[in-house]
Structures are given as C-alpha cells and as structure tokens.
mmCIF file of C-alpha atoms in Angstrom:
data_model
loop_
_atom_site.group_PDB
_atom_site.id
_atom_site.type_symbol
_atom_site.label_atom_id
_atom_site.label_comp_id
_atom_site.label_asym_id
_atom_site.label_seq_id
_atom_site.Cartn_x
_atom_site.Cartn_y
_atom_site.Cartn_z
ATOM 1 C CA UNK A 1 -23.833 6.239 -6.326
ATOM 2 C CA UNK A 2 -21.670 4.541 -8.117
ATOM 3 C CA UNK A 3 -21.715 2.478 -10.527
ATOM 4 C CA UNK A 4 -19.925 -1.232 -11.683
ATOM 5 C CA UNK A 5 -20.633 -3.128 -14.810
ATOM 6 C CA UNK A 6 -19.827 -6.886 -14.130
ATOM 7 C CA UNK A 7 -19.014 -8.449 -17.270
ATOM 8 C CA UNK A 8 -19.183 -12.406 -17.309
ATOM 9 C CA UNK A 9 -20.404 -14.711 -19.041
ATOM 10 C CA UNK A 10 -21.231 -17.045 -16.713
ATOM 11 C CA UNK A 11 -25.000 -15.981 -14.805
ATOM 12 C CA UNK A 12 -23.491 -17.530 -11.966
ATOM 13 C CA UNK A 13 -20.213 -15.536 -11.708
ATOM 14 C CA UNK A 14 -22.465 -12.405 -11.905
ATOM 15 C CA UNK A 15 -24.695 -12.968 -10.006
ATOM 16 C CA UNK A 16 -22.066 -13.938 -7.221
ATOM 17 C CA UNK A 17 -20.402 -10.276 -8.348
ATOM 18 C CA UNK A 18 -23.422 -8.799 -7.688
ATOM 19 C CA UNK A 19 -23.801 -9.630 -4.228
ATOM 20 C CA UNK A 20 -21.369 -8.384 -3.103
ATOM 21 C CA UNK A 21 -20.700 -5.060 -5.104
ATOM 22 C CA UNK A 22 -24.509 -4.274 -3.812
ATOM 23 C CA UNK A 23 -23.219 -5.083 -0.084
ATOM 24 C CA UNK A 24 -20.189 -2.404 -1.093
ATOM 25 C CA UNK A 25 -22.628 0.116 -2.389
ATOM 26 C CA UNK A 26 -22.071 -0.089 -6.377
ATOM 27 C CA UNK A 27 -25.571 -0.193 -8.111
ATOM 28 C CA UNK A 28 -24.654 -2.935 -11.144
ATOM 29 C CA UNK A 29 -25.199 -3.260 -14.802
ATOM 30 C CA UNK A 30 -24.854 -6.965 -16.414
ATOM 31 C CA UNK A 31 -23.315 -8.059 -19.774
ATOM 32 C CA UNK A 32 -22.330 -11.489 -20.922
ATOM 33 C CA UNK A 33 -19.504 -10.412 -23.574
ATOM 34 C CA UNK A 34 -17.227 -7.577 -23.676
ATOM 35 C CA UNK A 35 -20.228 -6.642 -27.365
ATOM 36 C CA UNK A 36 -22.825 -6.306 -25.582
ATOM 37 C CA UNK A 37 -20.348 -5.141 -22.421
ATOM 38 C CA UNK A 38 -19.850 -2.128 -24.898
ATOM 39 C CA UNK A 39 -22.941 -1.706 -25.786
ATOM 40 C CA UNK A 40 -23.886 -0.801 -21.812
ATOM 41 C CA UNK A 41 -20.788 1.649 -21.545
ATOM 42 C CA UNK A 42 -22.502 3.553 -24.932
ATOM 43 C CA UNK A 43 -25.469 3.911 -22.634
ATOM 44 C CA UNK A 44 -24.094 4.962 -19.575
ATOM 45 C CA UNK A 45 -20.616 4.586 -18.954
ATOM 46 C CA UNK A 46 -20.152 3.029 -15.747
ATOM 47 C CA UNK A 47 -17.192 3.774 -13.196
ATOM 48 C CA UNK A 48 -16.099 0.710 -13.325
ATOM 49 C CA UNK A 49 -16.177 -3.078 -14.636
ATOM 50 C CA UNK A 50 -15.225 -5.913 -13.822
ATOM 51 C CA UNK A 51 -14.401 -7.582 -16.940
ATOM 52 C CA UNK A 52 -13.688 -11.518 -17.290
ATOM 53 C CA UNK A 53 -11.093 -12.396 -20.025
ATOM 54 C CA UNK A 54 -12.779 -15.165 -21.741
ATOM 55 C CA UNK A 55 -16.006 -14.860 -23.365
ATOM 56 C CA UNK A 56 -17.840 -15.730 -26.510
ATOM 57 C CA UNK A 57 -18.471 -13.088 -29.195
ATOM 58 C CA UNK A 58 -15.891 -10.665 -27.853
ATOM 59 C CA UNK A 59 -13.468 -11.206 -25.069
ATOM 60 C CA UNK A 60 -12.346 -8.576 -22.328
ATOM 61 C CA UNK A 61 -8.948 -7.833 -23.776
ATOM 62 C CA UNK A 62 -10.688 -6.796 -26.988
ATOM 63 C CA UNK A 63 -13.070 -4.787 -25.044
ATOM 64 C CA UNK A 64 -10.484 -2.888 -23.524
ATOM 65 C CA UNK A 65 -8.676 -2.306 -26.459
ATOM 66 C CA UNK A 66 -12.325 -1.240 -28.124
ATOM 67 C CA UNK A 67 -13.521 0.736 -25.286
ATOM 68 C CA UNK A 68 -10.337 2.702 -25.056
ATOM 69 C CA UNK A 69 -10.614 3.649 -29.148
ATOM 70 C CA UNK A 70 -13.718 4.838 -28.165
ATOM 71 C CA UNK A 71 -13.949 6.132 -24.966
ATOM 72 C CA UNK A 72 -10.235 7.124 -24.089
ATOM 73 C CA UNK A 73 -10.872 10.516 -22.517
ATOM 74 C CA UNK A 74 -13.833 8.805 -20.301
ATOM 75 C CA UNK A 75 -12.478 5.301 -19.161
ATOM 76 C CA UNK A 76 -13.970 3.298 -16.174
ATOM 77 C CA UNK A 77 -11.856 1.859 -13.445
ATOM 78 C CA UNK A 78 -10.880 -1.916 -14.935
ATOM 79 C CA UNK A 79 -10.460 -4.659 -13.179
ATOM 80 C CA UNK A 80 -10.078 -7.663 -14.229
ATOM 81 C CA UNK A 81 -11.765 -10.986 -13.027
ATOM 82 C CA UNK A 82 -10.569 -14.274 -14.331
ATOM 83 C CA UNK A 83 -9.211 -17.707 -14.270
ATOM 84 C CA UNK A 84 -6.287 -16.396 -16.143
ATOM 85 C CA UNK A 85 -3.845 -16.238 -13.186
ATOM 86 C CA UNK A 86 -0.384 -16.263 -14.606
ATOM 87 C CA UNK A 87 2.154 -13.903 -14.415
ATOM 88 C CA UNK A 88 1.832 -13.617 -18.430
ATOM 89 C CA UNK A 89 -1.401 -12.605 -18.611
ATOM 90 C CA UNK A 90 -1.366 -10.134 -15.478
ATOM 91 C CA UNK A 91 1.533 -8.197 -17.320
ATOM 92 C CA UNK A 92 -1.130 -8.043 -20.313
ATOM 93 C CA UNK A 93 -3.460 -6.915 -18.577
ATOM 94 C CA UNK A 94 -2.137 -4.088 -16.868
ATOM 95 C CA UNK A 95 0.240 -3.253 -19.940
ATOM 96 C CA UNK A 96 -3.722 -2.530 -21.799
ATOM 97 C CA UNK A 97 -4.615 -0.220 -19.006
ATOM 98 C CA UNK A 98 -6.398 -2.133 -16.508
ATOM 99 C CA UNK A 99 -6.300 -0.701 -13.080
ATOM 100 C CA UNK A 100 -6.161 -4.277 -11.090
ATOM 101 C CA UNK A 101 -6.685 -7.753 -11.361
ATOM 102 C CA UNK A 102 -8.356 -10.487 -9.612
ATOM 103 C CA UNK A 103 -7.903 -14.277 -10.088
ATOM 104 C CA UNK A 104 -10.479 -16.250 -9.642
ATOM 105 C CA UNK A 105 -11.566 -18.038 -7.568
ATOM 106 C CA UNK A 106 -12.752 -14.795 -5.380
ATOM 107 C CA UNK A 107 -13.988 -13.731 -2.236
ATOM 108 C CA UNK A 108 -16.180 -10.670 -0.726
ATOM 109 C CA UNK A 109 -12.570 -10.052 0.970
ATOM 110 C CA UNK A 110 -10.473 -9.837 -2.517
ATOM 111 C CA UNK A 111 -12.851 -7.501 -4.275
ATOM 112 C CA UNK A 112 -13.531 -5.123 -1.548
ATOM 113 C CA UNK A 113 -9.224 -5.362 -1.125
ATOM 114 C CA UNK A 114 -9.005 -4.690 -4.876
ATOM 115 C CA UNK A 115 -11.697 -1.749 -5.115
ATOM 116 C CA UNK A 116 -9.942 0.030 -1.535
ATOM 117 C CA UNK A 117 -6.510 0.053 -3.657
ATOM 118 C CA UNK A 118 -7.891 1.445 -6.846
ATOM 119 C CA UNK A 119 -9.579 4.054 -4.528
ATOM 120 C CA UNK A 120 -13.287 3.136 -5.512
ATOM 121 C CA UNK A 121 -14.549 2.286 -1.934
ATOM 122 C CA UNK B 1 -13.109 -31.611 28.223
ATOM 123 C CA UNK B 2 -14.102 -30.885 31.659
ATOM 124 C CA UNK B 3 -14.106 -27.681 33.604
ATOM 125 C CA UNK B 4 -10.625 -28.121 35.257
ATOM 126 C CA UNK B 5 -8.972 -29.263 32.083
ATOM 127 C CA UNK B 6 -10.342 -25.731 30.432
ATOM 128 C CA UNK B 7 -8.469 -24.641 34.128
ATOM 129 C CA UNK B 8 -5.311 -25.862 33.506
ATOM 130 C CA UNK B 9 -5.380 -25.264 29.704
ATOM 131 C CA UNK B 10 -6.493 -20.891 30.399
ATOM 132 C CA UNK B 11 -3.703 -20.480 32.853
ATOM 133 C CA UNK B 12 -1.282 -23.212 31.015
ATOM 134 C CA UNK B 13 -1.724 -20.741 27.855
ATOM 135 C CA UNK B 14 -1.636 -17.459 30.085
ATOM 136 C CA UNK B 15 1.913 -17.984 31.411
ATOM 137 C CA UNK B 16 3.319 -19.480 28.255
ATOM 138 C CA UNK B 17 2.182 -16.671 25.691
ATOM 139 C CA UNK B 18 0.178 -14.130 27.770
ATOM 140 C CA UNK B 19 -2.639 -15.830 25.208
ATOM 141 C CA UNK B 20 -6.256 -14.771 27.446
ATOM 142 C CA UNK B 21 -9.215 -16.834 27.010
ATOM 143 C CA UNK B 22 -12.273 -16.520 28.506
ATOM 144 C CA UNK B 23 -15.487 -19.440 29.643
ATOM 145 C CA UNK B 24 -17.196 -18.731 25.806
ATOM 146 C CA UNK B 25 -13.494 -19.275 24.256
ATOM 147 C CA UNK B 26 -13.899 -23.414 24.416
ATOM 148 C CA UNK B 27 -14.907 -23.760 20.854
ATOM 149 C CA UNK B 28 -11.882 -21.779 20.219
ATOM 150 C CA UNK B 29 -9.691 -24.392 21.794
ATOM 151 C CA UNK B 30 -11.001 -27.136 20.646
ATOM 152 C CA UNK B 31 -10.964 -26.339 17.010
ATOM 153 C CA UNK B 32 -7.764 -25.124 17.184
ATOM 154 C CA UNK B 33 -6.722 -28.364 19.806
ATOM 155 C CA UNK B 34 -8.229 -30.912 18.013
ATOM 156 C CA UNK B 35 -5.446 -31.586 15.288
ATOM 157 C CA UNK B 36 -3.083 -31.278 17.187
ATOM 158 C CA UNK B 37 -4.585 -34.644 18.634
ATOM 159 C CA UNK B 38 -5.094 -35.850 15.923
ATOM 160 C CA UNK B 39 -1.528 -35.501 14.671
ATOM 161 C CA UNK B 40 0.195 -37.088 17.818
ATOM 162 C CA UNK B 41 -3.137 -40.104 17.876
ATOM 163 C CA UNK B 42 -4.377 -39.020 21.429
ATOM 164 C CA UNK B 43 -8.172 -39.994 21.787
ATOM 165 C CA UNK B 44 -9.090 -36.734 23.229
ATOM 166 C CA UNK B 45 -8.486 -33.346 24.772
ATOM 167 C CA UNK B 46 -8.566 -34.686 27.640
ATOM 168 C CA UNK B 47 -5.676 -36.898 27.123
ATOM 169 C CA UNK B 48 -3.909 -33.972 25.357
ATOM 170 C CA UNK B 49 -4.241 -31.691 28.695
ATOM 171 C CA UNK B 50 -2.679 -35.423 30.533
ATOM 172 C CA UNK B 51 0.013 -35.309 27.787
ATOM 173 C CA UNK B 52 1.297 -31.930 28.362
ATOM 174 C CA UNK B 53 0.831 -32.110 32.668
ATOM 175 C CA UNK B 54 3.823 -34.811 32.446
ATOM 176 C CA UNK B 55 7.187 -33.242 32.411
ATOM 177 C CA UNK B 56 9.385 -33.546 29.235
ATOM 178 C CA UNK B 57 6.650 -33.145 27.260
ATOM 179 C CA UNK B 58 7.984 -29.493 25.751
ATOM 180 C CA UNK B 59 7.841 -30.361 22.103
ATOM 181 C CA UNK B 60 4.000 -31.081 23.123
ATOM 182 C CA UNK B 61 3.518 -27.891 25.032
ATOM 183 C CA UNK B 62 5.517 -25.914 22.439
ATOM 184 C CA UNK B 63 2.757 -27.238 19.880
ATOM 185 C CA UNK B 64 0.085 -26.054 21.571
ATOM 186 C CA UNK B 65 1.013 -22.711 22.045
ATOM 187 C CA UNK B 66 2.017 -22.438 18.426
ATOM 188 C CA UNK B 67 -1.787 -23.873 17.518
ATOM 189 C CA UNK B 68 -3.485 -21.429 19.790
ATOM 190 C CA UNK B 69 -1.797 -18.234 18.016
ATOM 191 C CA UNK B 70 -3.895 -16.338 16.124
ATOM 192 C CA UNK B 71 -1.815 -15.623 12.606
ATOM 193 C CA UNK B 72 -3.876 -13.789 10.418
ATOM 194 C CA UNK B 73 -1.643 -11.730 9.018
ATOM 195 C CA UNK B 74 -2.002 -9.913 5.297
ATOM 196 C CA UNK B 75 -0.098 -7.233 3.151
ATOM 197 C CA UNK B 76 -0.355 -3.639 3.791
ATOM 198 C CA UNK B 77 -3.032 -4.548 6.283
ATOM 199 C CA UNK B 78 -4.985 -1.388 7.347
ATOM 200 C CA UNK B 79 -2.753 0.619 4.493
ATOM 201 C CA UNK B 80 -2.797 3.449 7.105
ATOM 202 C CA UNK B 81 0.471 2.475 8.702
ATOM 203 C CA UNK B 82 2.303 2.215 5.961
ATOM 204 C CA UNK B 83 1.842 5.538 5.016
ATOM 205 C CA UNK B 84 2.389 7.084 7.810
ATOM 206 C CA UNK B 85 6.210 5.297 7.804
ATOM 207 C CA UNK B 86 6.404 6.295 4.319
ATOM 208 C CA UNK B 87 4.980 10.233 5.445
ATOM 209 C CA UNK B 88 6.281 10.554 8.715
ATOM 210 C CA UNK B 89 8.318 8.179 9.943
ATOM 211 C CA UNK B 90 10.691 7.810 7.332
ATOM 212 C CA UNK B 91 11.148 11.727 6.237
ATOM 213 C CA UNK B 92 11.647 12.632 10.028
ATOM 214 C CA UNK B 93 13.927 9.705 11.330
ATOM 215 C CA UNK B 94 16.194 9.720 8.047
ATOM 216 C CA UNK B 95 16.570 13.271 8.449
ATOM 217 C CA UNK B 96 17.607 12.635 12.861
ATOM 218 C CA UNK B 97 20.112 9.678 11.314
ATOM 219 C CA UNK B 98 21.409 12.173 8.332
ATOM 220 C CA UNK B 99 25.211 11.473 9.551
ATOM 221 C CA UNK B 100 24.773 7.824 10.780
ATOM 222 C CA UNK B 101 22.332 6.554 7.724
ATOM 223 C CA UNK B 102 21.153 3.818 9.562
ATOM 224 C CA UNK B 103 17.688 2.888 10.748
ATOM 225 C CA UNK B 104 16.622 -0.768 12.823
ATOM 226 C CA UNK B 105 13.174 -1.316 12.380
ATOM 227 C CA UNK B 106 11.015 -4.023 14.569
ATOM 228 C CA UNK B 107 7.940 -6.207 13.762
ATOM 229 C CA UNK B 108 7.207 -7.563 16.841
ATOM 230 C CA UNK B 109 4.493 -10.452 15.853
ATOM 231 C CA UNK B 110 5.184 -11.138 12.488
ATOM 232 C CA UNK B 111 3.102 -14.182 11.569
ATOM 233 C CA UNK B 112 3.704 -15.150 8.428
ATOM 234 C CA UNK B 113 5.839 -12.323 6.938
ATOM 235 C CA UNK B 114 3.150 -9.938 5.493
ATOM 236 C CA UNK B 115 3.994 -6.817 7.534
ATOM 237 C CA UNK B 116 8.021 -6.723 7.403
ATOM 238 C CA UNK B 117 7.953 -7.623 3.565
ATOM 239 C CA UNK B 118 5.517 -4.954 2.960
ATOM 240 C CA UNK B 119 7.658 -2.245 4.836
ATOM 241 C CA UNK B 120 10.694 -4.073 2.757
ATOM 242 C CA UNK B 121 8.781 -3.257 -0.593
ATOM 243 C CA UNK B 122 8.116 0.229 0.651
ATOM 244 C CA UNK B 123 12.230 1.104 1.279
ATOM 245 C CA UNK B 124 12.454 -0.477 -2.499
ATOM 246 C CA UNK B 125 9.367 1.535 -3.808
ATOM 247 C CA UNK B 126 11.447 4.875 -1.857
ATOM 248 C CA UNK B 127 15.206 3.810 -3.465
ATOM 249 C CA UNK B 128 15.944 7.417 -5.052
ATOM 250 C CA UNK B 129 14.923 8.686 -1.767
ATOM 251 C CA UNK B 130 16.168 6.316 0.509
ATOM 252 C CA UNK B 131 19.602 6.235 -1.217
ATOM 253 C CA UNK B 132 22.450 4.282 0.256
ATOM 254 C CA UNK B 133 20.726 4.402 3.628
ATOM 255 C CA UNK B 134 20.994 1.316 5.372
ATOM 256 C CA UNK B 135 17.595 -0.612 7.015
ATOM 257 C CA UNK B 136 18.154 -3.420 9.777
ATOM 258 C CA UNK B 137 14.653 -5.169 9.716
ATOM 259 C CA UNK B 138 13.774 -7.694 11.668
ATOM 260 C CA UNK B 139 10.348 -9.852 12.164
ATOM 261 C CA UNK B 140 10.024 -12.125 15.385
ATOM 262 C CA UNK B 141 7.121 -14.209 16.406
ATOM 263 C CA UNK B 142 7.031 -16.772 18.402
ATOM 264 C CA UNK B 143 5.678 -19.650 16.329
ATOM 265 C CA UNK B 144 8.630 -21.677 14.399
ATOM 266 C CA UNK B 145 5.534 -22.718 12.174
ATOM 267 C CA UNK B 146 4.814 -19.289 10.994
ATOM 268 C CA UNK B 147 8.060 -18.047 10.921
ATOM 269 C CA UNK B 148 9.326 -21.271 8.820
ATOM 270 C CA UNK B 149 6.319 -19.234 6.680
ATOM 271 C CA UNK B 150 7.847 -15.933 6.958
ATOM 272 C CA UNK B 151 11.258 -17.102 5.522
ATOM 273 C CA UNK B 152 10.265 -18.960 2.617
ATOM 274 C CA UNK B 153 8.202 -15.850 1.464
ATOM 275 C CA UNK B 154 5.634 -18.232 -0.220
ATOM 276 C CA UNK B 155 2.391 -16.967 0.070
ATOM 277 C CA UNK B 156 -1.031 -18.196 -1.570
ATOM 278 C CA UNK B 157 -3.528 -16.661 -4.739
ATOM 279 C CA UNK B 158 -5.776 -15.525 -1.446
ATOM 280 C CA UNK B 159 -3.312 -14.037 0.288
ATOM 281 C CA UNK B 160 -1.520 -12.509 -2.566
ATOM 282 C CA UNK B 161 -4.455 -10.969 -3.688
ATOM 283 C CA UNK B 162 -5.473 -8.852 -0.346
ATOM 284 C CA UNK B 163 -3.741 -5.650 0.308
ATOM 285 C CA UNK B 164 -1.155 -6.527 -2.508
ATOM 286 C CA UNK B 165 -1.263 -3.991 -5.494
ATOM 287 C CA UNK B 166 -1.138 -6.331 -8.531
ATOM 288 C CA UNK B 167 1.880 -3.518 -10.096
ATOM 289 C CA UNK B 168 3.655 -4.952 -7.188
ATOM 290 C CA UNK B 169 2.807 -8.557 -7.386
ATOM 291 C CA UNK B 170 4.471 -8.085 -10.766
ATOM 292 C CA UNK B 171 7.194 -6.472 -9.407
ATOM 293 C CA UNK B 172 8.234 -8.556 -6.632
ATOM 294 C CA UNK B 173 7.099 -11.993 -6.742
ATOM 295 C CA UNK B 174 7.521 -14.924 -9.160
ATOM 296 C CA UNK B 175 5.205 -17.742 -9.591
ATOM 297 C CA UNK B 176 6.075 -21.655 -8.298
ATOM 298 C CA UNK B 177 3.117 -23.621 -9.337
ATOM 299 C CA UNK B 178 -0.060 -22.363 -7.088
ATOM 300 C CA UNK B 179 1.789 -20.258 -5.289
ATOM 301 C CA UNK B 180 3.618 -16.869 -5.206
ATOM 302 C CA UNK B 181 6.947 -15.737 -3.877
ATOM 303 C CA UNK B 182 8.349 -12.979 -3.178
ATOM 304 C CA UNK B 183 11.902 -11.607 -4.272
ATOM 305 C CA UNK B 184 14.910 -13.052 -2.746
ATOM 306 C CA UNK B 185 16.310 -9.266 -2.850
ATOM 307 C CA UNK B 186 12.997 -8.206 -1.090
ATOM 308 C CA UNK B 187 13.359 -11.533 1.163
ATOM 309 C CA UNK B 188 17.040 -10.192 2.142
ATOM 310 C CA UNK B 189 16.339 -7.313 3.592
ATOM 311 C CA UNK B 190 14.281 -9.007 6.376
ATOM 312 C CA UNK B 191 15.919 -11.455 9.444
ATOM 313 C CA UNK B 192 14.255 -13.439 11.389
ATOM 314 C CA UNK B 193 14.076 -14.630 14.949
ATOM 315 C CA UNK B 194 11.709 -16.542 17.159
ATOM 316 C CA UNK B 195 10.912 -14.651 20.235
ATOM 317 C CA UNK B 196 8.440 -14.680 23.196
ATOM 318 C CA UNK B 197 6.881 -11.153 24.140
ATOM 319 C CA UNK B 198 6.489 -12.465 27.189
ATOM 320 C CA UNK B 199 10.496 -12.950 27.622
ATOM 321 C CA UNK B 200 13.184 -10.403 27.595
ATOM 322 C CA UNK B 201 14.031 -8.762 24.220
ATOM 323 C CA UNK B 202 16.557 -6.582 25.583
ATOM 324 C CA UNK B 203 19.247 -8.544 23.891
ATOM 325 C CA UNK B 204 17.284 -7.233 20.353
ATOM 326 C CA UNK B 205 19.053 -3.951 20.578
ATOM 327 C CA UNK B 206 17.145 -0.465 19.885
ATOM 328 C CA UNK B 207 15.029 0.194 17.174
ATOM 329 C CA UNK B 208 13.511 3.636 15.745
ATOM 330 C CA UNK B 209 10.700 1.970 14.424
ATOM 331 C CA UNK B 210 8.130 -0.759 16.448
ATOM 332 C CA UNK B 211 5.495 -1.853 14.893
ATOM 333 C CA UNK B 212 3.343 -4.120 17.634
ATOM 334 C CA UNK B 213 0.109 -4.845 16.340
ATOM 335 C CA UNK B 214 -2.818 -6.754 16.635
ATOM 336 C CA UNK B 215 -0.988 -9.141 19.423
ATOM 337 C CA UNK B 216 -2.121 -6.881 22.901
ATOM 338 C CA UNK B 217 -5.614 -7.704 22.289
ATOM 339 C CA UNK B 218 -4.866 -11.077 23.456
ATOM 340 C CA UNK B 219 -3.071 -10.023 26.006
ATOM 341 C CA UNK B 220 -4.553 -8.619 29.631
ATOM 342 C CA UNK B 221 -4.010 -5.703 31.126
ATOM 343 C CA UNK B 222 -1.231 -6.422 33.207
ATOM 344 C CA UNK B 223 0.735 -7.802 30.167
ATOM 345 C CA UNK B 224 -0.399 -5.494 28.035
ATOM 346 C CA UNK B 225 1.640 -2.757 30.167
ATOM 347 C CA UNK B 226 4.551 -5.092 30.737
ATOM 348 C CA UNK B 227 5.649 -5.452 27.221
ATOM 349 C CA UNK B 228 4.936 -2.003 26.091
ATOM 350 C CA UNK B 229 6.914 -0.768 29.369
ATOM 351 C CA UNK B 230 9.704 -2.787 27.977
ATOM 352 C CA UNK B 231 9.301 -2.518 24.354
ATOM 353 C CA UNK B 232 10.050 1.796 25.507
ATOM 354 C CA UNK B 233 12.981 0.577 26.775
ATOM 355 C CA UNK B 234 13.891 -0.834 22.929
ATOM 356 C CA UNK B 235 13.448 2.963 21.915
ATOM 357 C CA UNK B 236 15.649 6.061 21.134
ATOM 358 C CA UNK B 237 13.627 9.523 22.324
ATOM 359 C CA UNK B 238 12.527 9.769 18.346
ATOM 360 C CA UNK B 239 11.284 6.487 17.671
ATOM 361 C CA UNK B 240 7.666 5.225 16.921
ATOM 362 C CA UNK B 241 5.331 2.941 17.747
ATOM 363 C CA UNK B 242 2.279 1.839 15.583
ATOM 364 C CA UNK B 243 0.225 -0.314 16.972
ATOM 365 C CA UNK B 244 -3.287 -2.148 15.570
ATOM 366 C CA UNK B 245 -6.682 -0.473 14.358
ATOM 367 C CA UNK B 246 -8.437 -1.457 17.446
ATOM 368 C CA UNK B 247 -5.179 -0.740 20.107
ATOM 369 C CA UNK B 248 -4.093 2.016 22.547
ATOM 370 C CA UNK B 249 -1.530 2.908 25.272
ATOM 371 C CA UNK B 250 -4.252 5.207 26.699
ATOM 372 C CA UNK B 251 -4.541 4.267 30.089
ATOM 373 C CA UNK B 252 -1.318 1.073 30.054
ATOM 374 C CA UNK B 253 1.945 3.410 29.973
ATOM 375 C CA UNK B 254 3.541 6.772 30.530
ATOM 376 C CA UNK B 255 6.063 6.137 28.214
ATOM 377 C CA UNK B 256 4.220 6.561 24.578
ATOM 378 C CA UNK B 257 2.116 9.284 23.547
ATOM 379 C CA UNK B 258 -0.346 9.257 20.344
ATOM 380 C CA UNK B 259 1.340 11.182 17.255
ATOM 381 C CA UNK B 260 -2.022 14.144 16.654
ATOM 382 C CA UNK B 261 -3.526 13.304 13.489
ATOM 383 C CA UNK B 262 -2.087 9.996 13.206
ATOM 384 C CA UNK B 263 -4.439 7.359 13.940
ATOM 385 C CA UNK B 264 -2.258 3.994 15.890
ATOM 386 C CA UNK B 265 1.329 5.905 15.847
ATOM 387 C CA UNK B 266 2.729 6.552 19.035
ATOM 388 C CA UNK B 267 5.812 8.388 20.381
ATOM 389 C CA UNK B 268 8.132 8.283 23.590
ATOM 390 C CA UNK B 269 6.825 10.240 25.500
ATOM 391 C CA UNK B 270 8.205 13.996 24.891
ATOM 392 C CA UNK B 271 7.637 15.907 27.557
ATOM 393 C CA UNK B 272 9.270 15.415 30.797
ATOM 394 C CA UNK B 273 7.145 15.479 33.922
ATOM 395 C CA UNK B 274 8.967 18.494 35.483
ATOM 396 C CA UNK B 275 7.799 20.769 32.443
ATOM 397 C CA UNK B 276 4.102 19.720 32.645
ATOM 398 C CA UNK B 277 4.072 21.129 36.253
ATOM 399 C CA UNK B 278 5.218 24.267 35.030
ATOM 400 C CA UNK B 279 2.463 24.388 32.175
ATOM 401 C CA UNK B 280 -0.116 23.517 34.797
ATOM 402 C CA UNK B 281 1.424 26.155 37.392
ATOM 403 C CA UNK B 282 1.478 28.234 33.988
ATOM 404 C CA UNK B 283 -2.000 29.106 34.555
ATOM 405 C CA UNK B 284 -1.670 30.542 38.277
ATOM 406 C CA UNK B 285 1.474 31.949 37.442
ATOM 407 C CA UNK B 286 1.414 33.752 34.165
ATOM 408 C CA UNK B 287 4.952 34.594 34.391
ATOM 409 C CA UNK B 288 6.169 31.290 34.396
ATOM 410 C CA UNK B 289 4.643 30.619 32.111
ATOM 411 C CA UNK B 290 5.844 33.032 29.985
ATOM 412 C CA UNK B 291 9.215 31.790 30.740
ATOM 413 C CA UNK B 292 8.794 28.215 29.463
ATOM 414 C CA UNK B 293 6.308 28.903 26.180
ATOM 415 C CA UNK B 294 8.609 28.547 23.261
#
C-alpha cells in the first residue's frame, strides 16, 4: 500500500484529503506544518506528499527545499494543494521540483486525476 | 408533466437529436428543462410542451434540444486515446501522407472543446517530429451554447484540473480572473462548426482521424448504425475512428474493425469479403490457402 503524507494546517482539510486518499487505496500520515512533515519524512519517507503552501512554523515551499536538501536521492512525489492559484505561484512550485499542483477547492475527481497524472494510481 | 407530454418530448428529442429516453429518465427531462421554462416565464413543463408544439417555435425547440444534451468533457479524457494518437495514428498516417503532408481530424461531438484542444496541444508538444506537416482539426457539436464556450476556450479552475497536467496549464493557458483561457495559438488550430449528427455530413469532406466519443451511447441501435455507416464514408481506407471507452462497433457495422490491442480504436475493415471467403475455404483446400497467405 502506498503511503501519502498530508500536510496542511487545517484539520478539516486533512480529514477531507485523508478520506479521498484512503478511498484511492493509500495509507495516510498527517502533519500540520512543514517542520512536522519533515520529521515525519525522516521517520518514514512517504511515496507522496500532498502539500499546503501557507502554514505556520514552516511553509510548504520551505519544507520542499529542506526535504530536497536532505533527501534528494529518495524524494517522494510532491503535489501542492493550496489556495494560491495564480500562475506565479504555480511556476515557482514547478521550478522547486513539485510534480503536480492542485488549486483549492478540490474534490475527489481532481485528486484522482492529479495522482493519475504523476503515475501514483 | 403528464404521460402524453413526456411521450411527445421523447419522440421530439429522438427525432431532433437522436437522444433516446427511457421512461425512468423523466427526472432528467425535468431537471434539464425546468431552467428553460423559467427563462421563458412559462408556468410549467406542460406549458413548455405546448409552446414547442406551436408552429414557428423553432428557437425554443432548439433550446430544448440543446438543454437535453450532455456536455461533460475534460482535457485528455480517458488518456488512452491520446496515447494512441501520439504513438500509432500519427506515425502511421504521417508516413502514409509523406508526400501530401496534410491531415484532417474531426471531433464529431466536441462539446466545450477540451478534446480538439487536447489534440492541438499534443501536436504542439510534438512540434519537432511533426515539422511542417499541416493539420486541420474540426470540432462540431449540435449545441450553439457549448460551441460558443469552445470557441472562447475559457475554462473554470475545476475544468482545468481534470486531466490537464500542470505543465500544460502553465504552457498553454493564461489566467483571466477566476478563469483560464487557452492560448490563441492553440485556439487557432481548431475550427468549429455546428452539426447535428443525424443530418448529412458528407459536405465536410474526408477525415484521416475521427473522434466520435461518448455520443453514440445516447442513440438507439438504428441511429448508431446509420451514423457509423455515414462516418465510414468520410474516411480513407487507412483512417482511424476513435470511440468512447464504453462504446463499440461490434454488432453495429461491418465497415470498421477493432485495431488489435488498442481499446476504443477502429479502422475501416481492411480485408475484402472475397479474401475472407478464400481464407475460410482455406482449411478445406490447403492449396488455395497457400496461394493467398502472405
């Protein structure tokens, strides 16, 4: 079973994402900010990270850079999932190595389509 | 709505757009047509039925037909047909058309445009291979409303997230407020035309590739046969027909045969009837079969 880490400071979003991803056959870990996500990755590197951008302590972009720094050779698939829905943010995310990008609000169809896009389902 | 009114609508829609409605689809008629009654200040569906029965109500009739069509579409829908397009149809046809260097593609129920635009983006991505080869992509649909949307090439945030890789969004779209518009370069690669598949399309000319996905499912057997029969006439012997994931030509026409190991992909039947007969006889007359086998 593939493992996905859901990183979002909103408990509601994490819950919604968990339900969708579990339906798609993933096991789920959760983290409420980038730093906690980084710790979770050190403990168990997931196959995929669903990553919010704006979070306290450490945001999604900082997390992505930090993870790349310490685990470049075993990077998981990273899918941003954020309310930042402008071209500038999307471009920045792709340049930082994100594999896909979901603009909130999202639903099951979008998550499924994006995970198919990156070959995880 | 009383039974006779539903029966009238059913016959009317079957005749006008080929749509087949079973009795349990009354809810669909209601949910699609109540907005039409509101737009025209009609009191009920019964009033709408009365109104479209009057002579000279052509515009309203057309609106009813359009309201009943299903227009769900997304970019790179089902993915596989686009892989077949890239990996099989294009290479084969580019070789076969090496001297003419031209190809025509028809999306026969193009809805809001995602399918022809997906093909146009594939061609752009393959620029290096395609070179100066000329492509004509035609998108047709029965509904003016969806054609207008297709021409504008403007999609919601939801629509650009189903099937469209993020790199393609960045490359080929521009953000317009809440919406995303596909670039004028891609838009200029597709032509649009209103067309009812029940009516003649012989004037459209010949197409090397025809996408006719998820529209035959709404028709009855006779209409499916008729449409496929007429599609076959618009296609050279080495053309390709692409149907929806849940559709087939089996039991409907002898004009097409499936391309092995390519689900949803069909080509005009290659073997002549005589050769097939000879092959069948081959088991009884081995010498004859030796003459015809390659």
